[in-house]
Coordinates of C-alpha atoms in Angstrom, one line a residue:
Chain A
X83 CA 0.0 0.0 0.0
X84 CA 1.5 3.4 -1.2
X85 CA 0.2 6.9 -1.2
X86 CA 1.8 8.9 -4.2
X87 CA 1.0 11.6 -6.6
X88 CA 0.9 10.1 -10.1
X89 CA 1.1 11.8 -13.0
X90 CA -1.8 11.3 -15.6
X91 CA -0.4 10.1 -18.8
X92 CA -3.6 9.9 -20.7
X93 CA -7.4 10.1 -20.0
X94 CA -9.6 9.3 -23.0
X95 CA -13.0 8.5 -23.7
X96 CA -12.7 4.8 -24.6
X97 CA -16.5 3.9 -25.6
X98 CA -20.0 5.6 -25.3
X99 CA -23.5 4.3 -25.3
X100 CA -26.9 6.2 -24.4
X101 CA -26.6 5.3 -20.8
X102 CA -22.8 6.0 -20.0
X103 CA -19.3 6.8 -21.4
X104 CA -16.3 4.7 -20.4
X105 CA -12.9 6.4 -19.7
X106 CA -9.5 4.9 -20.0
X107 CA -6.8 6.7 -17.5
X108 CA -3.2 5.8 -17.6
X109 CA -1.0 7.0 -14.7
X110 CA 2.7 6.7 -13.9
X111 CA 2.7 4.9 -10.5
X112 CA 5.6 2.6 -10.5
X113 CA 5.6 1.8 -6.9
X114 CA 2.0 0.8 -7.3
X115 CA 2.1 -1.1 -10.7
X116 CA 5.2 -3.2 -9.4
X117 CA 3.0 -4.7 -6.5
X118 CA -0.5 -4.7 -7.7
X119 CA -2.4 -7.8 -8.3
X120 CA -5.4 -8.6 -10.6
X121 CA -8.6 -7.5 -8.6
X122 CA -6.9 -4.9 -6.2
X123 CA -8.1 -1.3 -6.4
X124 CA -6.9 2.2 -5.8
X125 CA -8.6 5.1 -3.9
X126 CA -8.2 8.2 -6.3
X127 CA -8.7 11.7 -5.0
X128 CA -11.5 13.3 -7.0
X129 CA -11.3 16.9 -6.7
X130 CA -12.3 19.4 -4.2
X131 CA -16.0 18.7 -4.4
X132 CA -15.9 15.3 -3.1
X133 CA -14.2 14.6 0.1
X134 CA -13.9 11.2 -0.1
X135 CA -11.8 9.2 -2.5
X136 CA -13.1 7.0 -5.0
X137 CA -12.4 3.1 -5.3
X138 CA -11.2 2.3 -8.9
X139 CA -10.2 -1.0 -9.9
X140 CA -6.8 -1.6 -11.1
X141 CA -7.7 -2.4 -15.1
X142 CA -4.3 -3.3 -16.2
X143 CA -0.5 -2.5 -15.3
X144 CA 2.2 -1.7 -17.8
X145 CA 5.8 -3.0 -16.9
X146 CA 7.0 0.7 -17.3
X147 CA 5.3 1.4 -14.3
X148 CA 1.9 2.7 -15.2
X149 CA -1.4 1.8 -14.0
X150 CA -4.7 1.8 -16.1
X151 CA -8.0 2.7 -14.7
X152 CA -11.5 1.9 -16.6
X153 CA -14.3 4.0 -15.2
X154 CA -17.7 4.9 -16.4
X155 CA -19.4 8.1 -16.3
X156 CA -23.0 8.4 -16.7
X157 CA -24.2 10.5 -19.5
X158 CA -26.1 13.3 -18.4
X159 CA -29.0 12.8 -20.8
X160 CA -29.4 9.3 -19.7
X161 CA -32.7 8.0 -19.2
X162 CA -33.8 7.0 -15.7
X163 CA -30.5 5.8 -14.1
X164 CA -31.3 5.9 -10.7
X165 CA -30.5 2.5 -9.5
X166 CA -28.5 1.5 -12.5
X167 CA -26.0 4.4 -12.5
X168 CA -24.9 3.3 -9.0
X169 CA -24.3 -0.2 -10.0
X170 CA -22.6 1.0 -13.5
X171 CA -20.4 3.4 -11.7
X172 CA -19.7 1.1 -8.9
X173 CA -18.9 3.9 -6.9
X174 CA -20.0 6.0 -3.8
X175 CA -22.0 8.7 -5.3
X176 CA -25.3 8.2 -6.9
X177 CA -24.5 11.5 -8.8
X178 CA -21.1 10.2 -10.3
X179 CA -19.4 13.7 -9.2
X180 CA -16.3 11.9 -8.5
X181 CA -15.7 10.2 -11.8
X182 CA -17.1 13.1 -13.8
X183 CA -14.5 15.1 -12.3
X184 CA -12.0 12.4 -13.0
X185 CA -13.1 12.6 -16.5
X186 CA -11.9 15.9 -16.9
X187 CA -8.4 15.6 -15.5
X188 CA -6.0 16.7 -18.1
X189 CA -2.7 14.5 -19.1
X190 CA 0.1 15.8 -17.1
X191 CA -1.8 16.4 -14.1
X192 CA -0.8 14.9 -10.5
X193 CA -3.5 12.4 -9.2
X194 CA -3.2 11.5 -5.5
X195 CA -3.7 7.9 -5.2
X196 CA -3.4 5.1 -2.8
X197 CA -3.0 1.6 -3.6
X198 CA -2.9 -1.2 -4.2
X199 CA -5.8 -2.1 -1.8
X200 CA -7.7 -5.1 -1.1
X201 CA -7.1 -8.7 -1.4
X202 CA -7.5 -9.4 -5.4
X203 CA -8.3 -12.7 -7.2
X204 CA -6.4 -15.9 -6.5
X205 CA -5.6 -18.2 -9.1
X206 CA -5.1 -21.6 -8.0
X207 CA -1.8 -23.3 -9.3
X208 CA -3.7 -26.0 -11.0
X209 CA -6.1 -23.9 -12.8
X210 CA -5.2 -24.3 -16.4
X211 CA -8.7 -23.1 -17.5
X212 CA -10.4 -20.1 -16.3
X213 CA -13.9 -18.5 -17.2
X214 CA -14.1 -14.8 -16.6
X215 CA -17.6 -13.2 -16.5
X216 CA -17.8 -9.4 -16.8
X217 CA -21.0 -7.3 -17.1
X218 CA -20.6 -3.8 -18.3
X219 CA -17.8 -1.8 -16.6
X220 CA -17.2 -4.9 -14.3
X221 CA -14.7 -5.8 -17.1
X222 CA -12.3 -3.3 -15.6
X223 CA -10.6 -5.6 -12.9
X224 CA -11.0 -8.6 -15.2
X225 CA -8.9 -7.8 -18.0
X226 CA -5.7 -7.4 -15.5
X227 CA -6.6 -10.9 -14.3
X228 CA -6.8 -12.1 -17.9
X229 CA -3.5 -10.8 -18.7
X230 CA -2.1 -12.4 -15.5
X231 CA -3.7 -15.8 -16.3
X232 CA -2.2 -15.7 -19.8
X233 CA 1.1 -15.1 -18.7
X234 CA 0.8 -18.0 -16.4
X235 CA -0.1 -20.2 -19.1
X236 CA -3.8 -20.6 -18.4
X237 CA -6.6 -20.9 -20.9
X238 CA -9.1 -17.9 -20.6
X239 CA -12.5 -17.8 -21.6
X240 CA -14.3 -14.1 -21.1
X241 CA -17.8 -13.6 -21.2
X242 CA -18.3 -9.8 -21.8
X243 CA -21.7 -8.6 -21.3
X244 CA -23.2 -5.0 -22.4
X245 CA -26.7 -3.7 -22.8
X246 CA -25.7 -2.7 -26.5
X247 CA -22.9 -3.4 -28.5
X248 CA -21.4 0.2 -28.5
X249 CA -21.0 -0.7 -24.7
X250 CA -18.5 -3.6 -25.5
X251 CA -14.9 -3.2 -24.5
X252 CA -12.8 -2.9 -27.7
X253 CA -11.3 -6.0 -29.4
X254 CA -8.3 -4.1 -30.1
X255 CA -7.4 -3.8 -26.2
X256 CA -8.2 -7.6 -25.3
X257 CA -5.0 -9.4 -24.3
X258 CA -4.0 -11.8 -27.1
X259 CA -4.6 -15.4 -26.7
X260 CA -7.8 -15.2 -24.9
X261 CA -11.3 -16.5 -26.2
X262 CA -13.9 -14.0 -26.1
X263 CA -17.8 -14.4 -26.0
X264 CA -19.6 -11.1 -26.5
X265 CA -23.3 -11.2 -25.0
X266 CA -25.4 -8.1 -25.7
X267 CA -29.0 -7.4 -24.4
X268 CA -30.1 -5.6 -27.5
X269 CA -28.9 -7.2 -30.3
X270 CA -29.5 -9.9 -33.1
X271 CA -27.9 -13.2 -32.6
X272 CA -25.2 -13.6 -35.1
X273 CA -21.5 -15.1 -35.4
X274 CA -20.2 -12.0 -33.6
X275 CA -22.6 -11.5 -30.6
X276 CA -24.7 -13.7 -28.8
X277 CA -28.2 -12.2 -27.4
X278 CA -28.9 -12.4 -23.9
X279 CA -27.0 -12.1 -20.6
X280 CA -23.8 -13.1 -19.2
X281 CA -25.5 -15.6 -16.8
X282 CA -27.4 -17.3 -19.5
X283 CA -24.1 -18.0 -21.5
X284 CA -22.1 -19.1 -18.6
X285 CA -23.4 -22.6 -18.1
X286 CA -22.4 -23.1 -22.1
X287 CA -18.8 -22.7 -21.2
X288 CA -18.1 -24.7 -18.2
X289 CA -16.2 -27.6 -19.8
X290 CA -12.9 -27.9 -18.2
X291 CA -13.1 -24.7 -16.5
X292 CA -11.4 -24.7 -13.1
X293 CA -12.3 -21.5 -11.7
X294 CA -14.9 -18.6 -12.5
X295 CA -13.9 -15.0 -11.7
X296 CA -17.0 -12.5 -12.1
X297 CA -17.5 -8.8 -11.9
X298 CA -20.5 -6.5 -12.9
X299 CA -23.9 -5.5 -11.6
X300 CA -25.1 -6.8 -8.5
X301 CA -28.1 -8.6 -10.1
X302 CA -25.5 -10.6 -12.6
X303 CA -23.4 -11.6 -9.7
X304 CA -26.7 -12.6 -7.6
X305 CA -27.8 -14.6 -10.7
X306 CA -24.4 -16.3 -10.7
X307 CA -24.7 -16.8 -7.1
X308 CA -28.1 -18.5 -7.7
X309 CA -26.9 -20.6 -10.3
X310 CA -24.0 -22.1 -7.9
X311 CA -26.9 -22.8 -5.6
X312 CA -28.7 -24.9 -8.3
X313 CA -25.7 -26.6 -9.1
X314 CA -25.8 -25.0 -12.8
X315 CA -22.4 -23.7 -12.0
X316 CA -20.3 -26.2 -10.0
X317 CA -17.1 -24.5 -10.1
X318 CA -15.8 -22.1 -7.6
X319 CA -16.6 -18.2 -8.3
X320 CA -14.8 -15.5 -7.1
X321 CA -16.8 -12.3 -7.2
X322 CA -15.4 -8.6 -7.0
X323 CA -17.7 -6.3 -5.1
X324 CA -18.1 -2.7 -5.6
X325 CA -19.7 -1.1 -2.8
X326 CA -19.7 2.6 -1.2
X327 CA -16.4 2.9 0.7
X328 CA -15.3 5.4 3.1
X329 CA -11.4 5.2 3.6
X330 CA -10.7 2.3 1.3
X331 CA -8.2 1.2 4.1
X332 CA -9.8 -0.8 6.6
X333 CA -10.2 1.7 9.0
X334 CA -13.6 3.1 9.1
X335 CA -16.0 0.1 8.6
X336 CA -17.9 2.2 6.2
X337 CA -18.0 -0.8 3.9
X338 CA -18.7 -3.9 6.0
X339 CA -21.0 -6.2 5.0
X340 CA -22.6 -9.2 6.7
X341 CA -21.3 -12.5 5.0
X342 CA -21.3 -16.1 5.7
X343 CA -17.9 -15.8 7.1
X344 CA -18.9 -13.2 9.4
X345 CA -18.4 -9.3 9.2
X346 CA -16.1 -8.4 6.4
X347 CA -14.9 -5.1 5.0
X348 CA -15.1 -4.7 1.3
X349 CA -11.9 -2.7 1.2
X350 CA -9.8 -4.8 3.0
X351 CA -11.2 -8.4 3.5
X352 CA -12.5 -8.2 -0.2
X353 CA -13.2 -6.7 -2.8
X354 CA -13.0 -10.3 -3.9
X355 CA -15.2 -12.8 -2.1
X356 CA -16.0 -16.2 -2.6
X357 CA -19.7 -15.8 -4.1
X358 CA -21.4 -18.3 -1.7
X359 CA -20.0 -16.2 1.2
X360 CA -22.0 -13.3 0.2
X361 CA -25.6 -12.6 1.7
X362 CA -27.1 -10.3 -1.1
X363 CA -29.7 -8.8 1.0
X364 CA -26.7 -7.4 3.0
X365 CA -25.1 -5.9 -0.1
X366 CA -26.8 -2.8 -0.8
X367 CA -24.7 -0.9 -3.2
Chain B
X215 CA 13.1 24.1 18.8
X216 CA 12.6 20.7 20.0
X217 CA 9.5 18.4 19.5
X218 CA 8.6 18.9 23.0
X219 CA 7.2 22.2 22.5
X220 CA 4.1 20.6 21.4
X221 CA 3.6 18.4 24.4
X222 CA 0.3 18.5 26.3
X223 CA -1.0 16.7 29.2
X224 CA -4.6 15.8 28.5
X225 CA -5.0 13.9 31.9
X226 CA -3.1 13.0 34.8
X227 CA -0.8 10.4 33.7
X228 CA -1.6 11.1 30.1
X229 CA 1.2 13.1 28.6
X230 CA 1.1 13.4 24.4
X231 CA 4.0 14.0 22.4
X232 CA 1.8 16.6 20.4
X233 CA -1.8 17.5 20.7
X234 CA -3.1 15.6 17.6
X235 CA -5.2 12.6 18.5
X236 CA -6.8 10.4 15.7
X237 CA -10.4 10.3 16.7
X238 CA -12.2 6.8 17.3
X239 CA -13.8 5.2 14.3
X240 CA -11.3 6.8 11.9
X241 CA -8.2 4.8 12.5
X242 CA -9.3 1.5 13.2
X243 CA -7.4 -0.6 15.9
X244 CA -4.2 1.5 15.0
X245 CA -2.0 0.1 12.4
X246 CA -4.1 -0.6 9.5
X247 CA -2.6 2.3 7.5
X248 CA 1.0 1.4 8.7
X249 CA 2.2 1.2 5.2
X250 CA 1.2 4.9 4.5
X251 CA 1.5 6.8 7.6
X252 CA 4.2 7.0 10.5
X253 CA 1.2 6.5 13.1
X254 CA 3.8 6.5 16.1
X255 CA 4.1 10.1 15.5
X256 CA 0.4 10.9 16.5
X257 CA -0.2 12.2 19.9
X258 CA -2.6 9.6 20.4
X259 CA -4.8 7.0 18.8
X260 CA -8.2 6.5 20.0
X261 CA -9.5 3.0 18.9
X262 CA -12.8 2.0 17.2
X263 CA -15.9 2.5 19.8
X264 CA -15.7 -1.0 21.7
X265 CA -18.4 -2.9 23.6
X266 CA -18.7 -5.7 25.7
X267 CA -19.7 -8.3 23.2
X268 CA -18.8 -8.2 19.4
X269 CA -21.3 -6.0 17.3
X270 CA -22.0 -6.3 13.7
X271 CA -23.2 -2.8 13.3
X272 CA -25.8 -1.2 11.1
X273 CA -26.8 -2.3 7.6
X274 CA -25.5 -0.7 4.4
X275 CA -25.2 1.9 3.4
X276 CA -23.1 3.3 6.3
X277 CA -21.4 5.9 4.7
X278 CA -22.5 9.0 2.6
X279 CA -21.3 12.4 1.4
X280 CA -23.3 15.4 1.8
X281 CA -22.0 19.0 1.4
X282 CA -19.3 20.0 3.7
X283 CA -18.9 16.4 5.3
X284 CA -20.1 13.1 5.6
X285 CA -22.8 11.1 7.4
X286 CA -22.1 7.8 8.9
X287 CA -24.2 5.1 10.3
X288 CA -21.5 2.4 11.0
X289 CA -23.2 1.4 14.4
X290 CA -20.1 0.2 16.1
X291 CA -19.1 -2.7 14.5
X292 CA -16.3 -3.7 16.8
X293 CA -14.6 -7.1 18.0
X294 CA -15.9 -6.7 21.3
X295 CA -13.6 -6.0 24.2
X296 CA -12.2 -9.4 25.0
X297 CA -10.6 -9.7 21.5
X298 CA -9.5 -6.1 21.7
X299 CA -7.5 -6.9 24.9
X300 CA -6.1 -10.2 23.7
X301 CA -5.7 -9.3 20.1
X302 CA -4.9 -5.5 19.8
X303 CA -3.5 -4.3 23.1
X304 CA -0.2 -6.5 22.9
X305 CA 0.8 -4.8 20.0
X306 CA 0.1 -1.3 21.4
X307 CA 2.3 -2.1 24.5
X308 CA 5.2 -2.0 22.2
X309 CA 4.3 1.5 20.6
X310 CA 5.4 4.8 21.8
X311 CA 2.2 6.5 20.8
X312 CA -0.5 6.1 23.5
X313 CA -3.6 4.1 22.5
X314 CA -6.7 5.3 24.4
X315 CA -9.8 2.8 24.1
X316 CA -13.2 4.4 23.3
X317 CA -16.1 2.4 25.2
X318 CA -19.8 2.2 24.6
X319 CA -22.4 0.4 26.4
X320 CA -26.2 -0.1 26.6
X321 CA -26.3 0.3 30.5
X322 CA -24.5 1.9 33.0
X323 CA -23.3 -1.3 34.4
X324 CA -21.7 -2.3 31.0
X325 CA -19.7 1.0 31.0
X326 CA -18.3 0.2 34.3
X327 CA -17.4 -3.4 33.4
X328 CA -15.8 -2.4 30.2
X329 CA -13.7 0.1 32.0
X330 CA -12.9 -2.7 35.0
X331 CA -11.7 -5.0 32.3
X332 CA -9.5 -2.7 30.5
X333 CA -8.1 -1.5 33.8
X334 CA -4.3 -2.4 34.0
X335 CA -3.9 -3.9 30.7
X336 CA -0.7 -3.1 29.2
X337 CA -0.9 -1.1 26.2
X338 CA -4.0 0.8 26.9
X339 CA -3.2 4.4 28.1
X340 CA -6.8 5.9 28.8
X341 CA -10.3 5.3 28.1
X342 CA -12.8 7.5 26.1
X343 CA -16.4 7.0 27.3
X344 CA -19.0 7.4 24.4
X345 CA -21.8 8.8 26.0
X346 CA -23.9 9.3 22.8
X347 CA -25.5 5.6 23.2
X348 CA -29.1 4.8 23.9
X349 CA -29.6 3.9 27.5
X350 CA -31.7 0.6 27.2
X351 CA -32.9 0.9 30.5
X352 CA -34.1 4.4 30.1
X353 CA -36.2 3.8 26.8
X354 CA -33.2 4.4 24.6
X355 CA -32.5 7.9 25.5
X356 CA -29.0 8.8 25.1
X357 CA -26.9 8.8 28.1
X358 CA -25.0 11.8 26.8
X359 CA -28.4 13.9 26.7
X360 CA -29.1 14.2 30.5
X361 CA -26.4 15.4 33.0
X362 CA -27.8 12.8 35.6
X363 CA -27.1 9.9 33.4
X364 CA -24.0 11.4 32.1
X365 CA -22.6 11.5 35.4
X366 CA -23.9 8.2 36.4
X367 CA -21.8 6.4 33.5
X368 CA -18.8 8.7 34.5
X369 CA -18.9 7.6 37.8
X370 CA -19.2 4.1 37.1
X371 CA -16.2 4.1 34.7
X372 CA -14.5 6.2 37.3
X373 CA -14.7 3.7 39.9
X374 CA -13.8 0.9 37.9
X375 CA -10.4 2.0 36.5
X376 CA -7.2 4.1 37.5
X377 CA -6.8 4.7 33.7
X378 CA -7.3 8.4 32.5
X379 CA -10.8 8.7 32.0
X380 CA -12.2 11.2 29.1
X381 CA -15.6 11.7 28.3
X382 CA -16.8 12.1 24.7
X383 CA -19.9 14.7 24.8
X384 CA -22.6 14.6 22.4
X385 CA -23.5 17.8 20.6
X386 CA -27.3 16.8 20.3
X387 CA -28.2 18.4 23.8
X388 CA -29.8 21.5 24.8
X389 CA -26.9 22.7 27.2
X390 CA -23.6 20.7 26.7
X391 CA -21.9 22.8 29.5
X392 CA -24.2 21.4 32.0
X393 CA -23.3 17.8 30.8
X394 CA -19.6 18.9 30.9
X395 CA -19.9 20.1 34.5
X396 CA -21.7 17.0 35.4
X397 CA -19.0 14.5 34.3
X398 CA -16.3 16.7 35.6
X399 CA -17.9 16.4 39.2
X400 CA -18.6 12.7 38.5
X401 CA -14.7 12.4 38.1
X402 CA -14.0 12.7 34.5
X403 CA -10.3 13.7 33.9
X404 CA -11.2 15.2 30.6
X405 CA -13.8 15.9 28.2
X406 CA -13.7 15.5 24.4
X407 CA -16.3 17.4 22.0
X408 CA -18.0 17.0 19.9
X409 CA -19.3 13.7 18.7
X410 CA -21.2 13.8 15.5
X411 CA -24.2 15.7 14.9
X412 CA -27.4 13.8 14.4
X413 CA -28.3 13.9 10.5
X414 CA -29.7 12.1 7.6
X415 CA -30.0 12.4 3.7
X416 CA -32.5 11.1 1.2
X417 CA -31.9 9.6 -2.1
X418 CA -34.9 11.4 -4.0
X419 CA -34.9 8.6 -6.9
X420 CA -35.1 6.0 -4.6
X421 CA -37.3 7.8 -2.2
X422 CA -35.6 6.5 0.7
X423 CA -33.3 7.5 3.4
X424 CA -29.8 7.4 2.3
X425 CA -28.2 5.6 5.2
X426 CA -29.4 1.9 6.1
X427 CA -29.8 3.0 9.7
X428 CA -32.1 5.8 8.0
X429 CA -30.2 8.5 10.6
X430 CA -26.6 8.8 11.3
X431 CA -24.0 11.3 12.7
X432 CA -22.6 14.3 10.5
X433 CA -19.0 15.1 10.4
X434 CA -16.6 17.2 8.8
X435 CA -16.0 21.0 7.8
X436 CA -19.7 21.5 8.1
X437 CA -19.7 21.0 12.0
X438 CA -16.6 23.0 12.8
X439 CA -18.1 26.2 13.8
X440 CA -20.6 24.4 16.2
X441 CA -18.0 22.5 17.5
X442 CA -15.8 25.2 18.0
X443 CA -18.4 27.3 20.1
X444 CA -19.1 24.2 22.2
X445 CA -15.5 23.9 23.0
X446 CA -15.5 27.5 23.7
X447 CA -18.4 27.3 26.0
X448 CA -17.2 24.1 27.6
X449 CA -13.8 25.3 28.2
X450 CA -15.2 28.5 30.0
X451 CA -16.7 26.4 32.4
X452 CA -14.8 23.3 33.5
X453 CA -11.4 23.0 35.0
X454 CA -10.3 19.7 33.4
X455 CA -8.8 19.9 29.9
X456 CA -11.0 19.7 27.0
X457 CA -10.1 17.8 23.7
X458 CA -11.6 19.8 20.8
X459 CA -13.1 17.7 17.9
X460 CA -15.4 18.6 15.0
X461 CA -14.1 19.1 11.3
X462 CA -10.6 19.7 11.7
X463 CA -9.0 19.6 8.6
X464 CA -5.8 21.4 8.8
X465 CA -3.3 22.9 11.3
X466 CA -5.5 26.3 11.3
X467 CA -8.6 24.5 12.4
X468 CA -6.7 22.9 15.2
X469 CA -5.4 26.2 16.2
X470 CA -8.9 27.6 16.4
X471 CA -9.8 24.7 18.8
X472 CA -6.7 25.2 20.9
X473 CA -7.4 28.8 21.1
X474 CA -10.7 28.7 22.1
X475 CA -9.4 26.6 24.9
X476 CA -8.9 23.1 23.6
X477 CA -5.8 21.5 25.3
X478 CA -5.7 18.8 22.3
X479 CA -7.8 17.9 19.1
X480 CA -9.2 15.0 17.7
X481 CA -9.0 14.5 14.0
X482 CA -11.6 12.3 12.5
X483 CA -13.2 12.6 8.9
X484 CA -9.9 14.1 7.7
X485 CA -8.3 10.8 8.1
X486 CA -10.7 9.2 5.7
X487 CA -10.1 11.9 3.1
X488 CA -6.3 11.8 3.5
X489 CA -4.7 9.6 5.9
X490 CA -1.8 12.0 6.2
X491 CA -3.8 14.7 7.3
X492 CA -3.0 14.3 11.4
X493 CA 0.8 14.2 10.7
X494 CA 0.3 17.5 8.3
X495 CA -1.5 18.9 11.1
X496 CA 1.3 18.2 13.7
X497 CA 3.8 19.6 11.2
X498 CA 1.8 22.8 10.7
X499 CA 1.5 23.4 14.5
X500 CA 5.1 23.1 14.9
X501 CA 5.5 25.9 12.0
X502 CA 3.0 28.0 13.5
X503 CA 4.8 28.1 17.0
X504 CA 8.2 28.5 15.5
X505 CA 6.9 31.1 13.3
X506 CA 5.1 33.1 16.2
X507 CA 8.1 32.5 18.5
X508 CA 6.0 30.6 20.9
X509 CA 7.9 28.1 23.2
X510 CA 5.1 25.8 23.9
X511 CA 1.8 24.9 22.3
X512 CA 0.0 25.2 25.7
X513 CA 1.0 28.9 25.6
X514 CA -2.0 29.2 22.9
X515 CA -4.6 27.3 24.9
X516 CA -7.4 29.6 25.2
X517 CA -5.4 32.4 23.4
X518 CA -8.5 34.0 21.8
X519 CA -10.2 34.4 25.2
X520 CA -10.0 37.7 26.7

């Protein structure tokens, strides 16, 4: 865990769809990049109008000492986004003030960042085949995991879900060597896209899979969790939760949730949990 | 000028290297941020509010930003006094920074039992009594809102321990000075104030209270002027040390409290914003007294009072 002023190298719009715009930010933070694990996050200072830092998953790291963050900002003209926005942003503020400020940060600026934080995903030694399930902006931490798994020699299938095809993560940025399944709610089935939801598709891709990793809206994680109960999903699932956080450091207990392993701080004991340990009605994001 | 120029005495037997204390609930059990902050440089650390039995706390959401501050309803999630003594205190005993345990109870008797359990435990330098808890035996009215109840709690703690006893006062009262005088008479070594102000917010899109607990406590810059006026008032009517607390974000804020009559200050919400804040405040205080040619920070205590 380090706290430092990181220079912003780039901060660009990556994609946009009627609900939100995704930004990809690259900062130079070698002390954080060197020790980060997939599934960990950083707390970023988001300007004078929001007192609390915002948690952002570490999206990727570059060996040159750079950390990437992928985050979404609700489009101001988006239709009713009340609950959706909270999940999509995965952040503390319903208004998205923090990430809106962040999206305007110019390259060359310095950002006060603390990280890496949290436990991160854990890949078992014997896991030669991983299934990654990403809903919307939930792809953020999974890309780092995919890269790490590929470098360890594991096979990776990524199920990437979005509400519309404009919301899908660009192919050009996918790590080489992974198998990608694109699932879109509003599209006709064709060779490129599957119409539906991430959770519909998971049972079709379980052959040979040793571990499943999931990040996305709570409804998606909850549905996967139910599948686990119904034995449709027989493999262990690690889910990364995004909840309101105060400090991000384990001191304020603002993000504690009741789990089947007792009270757990999402920031310190998580954000990655065994999906079976999560009691969904306790996680009111 | 040496660091001793910041030294303050907040209670008999409790001398701090500097007047900056990490407030309860914002510094965990002490070393969570050890990678980031040299916490041993703090004047003192007040650990999370501790109860007889472990508590799970309130439902989510527990923390919300509002204009000028934050609302929280963590609800005293804590590991319980037994685990605190066996798992946390041994490490504290090796630190040079004093650790004060904040205690909370449902009955007067519970406060006494908590104090008695903590008495004589190596690594514990004092007790801060949170009297902003509902009194289960009196229909949930907070101990801290009634001078008699506040005094009963203080007295129960006082009789159960030889540790320094600081009573943390609630601002949600009509006359905080009356409570302060009552706890002073009941044997408190110091008072700290203010605890959070009662508050809430509503999420208009969901048409529901923002906090899972509906109401919570407001902290941060928004409450500083209120806290300052209460410290001013209390410092003018008690002889025991006053520890100022409420929205302190920088050294200037801390100096305001000291000049209003506080012997020391607690920094809370600011730790969540930036864990370096408390150390920055210590540095700022040192710079200020050097620049002003003041030998000891205590020379500034009550400086704004004529």
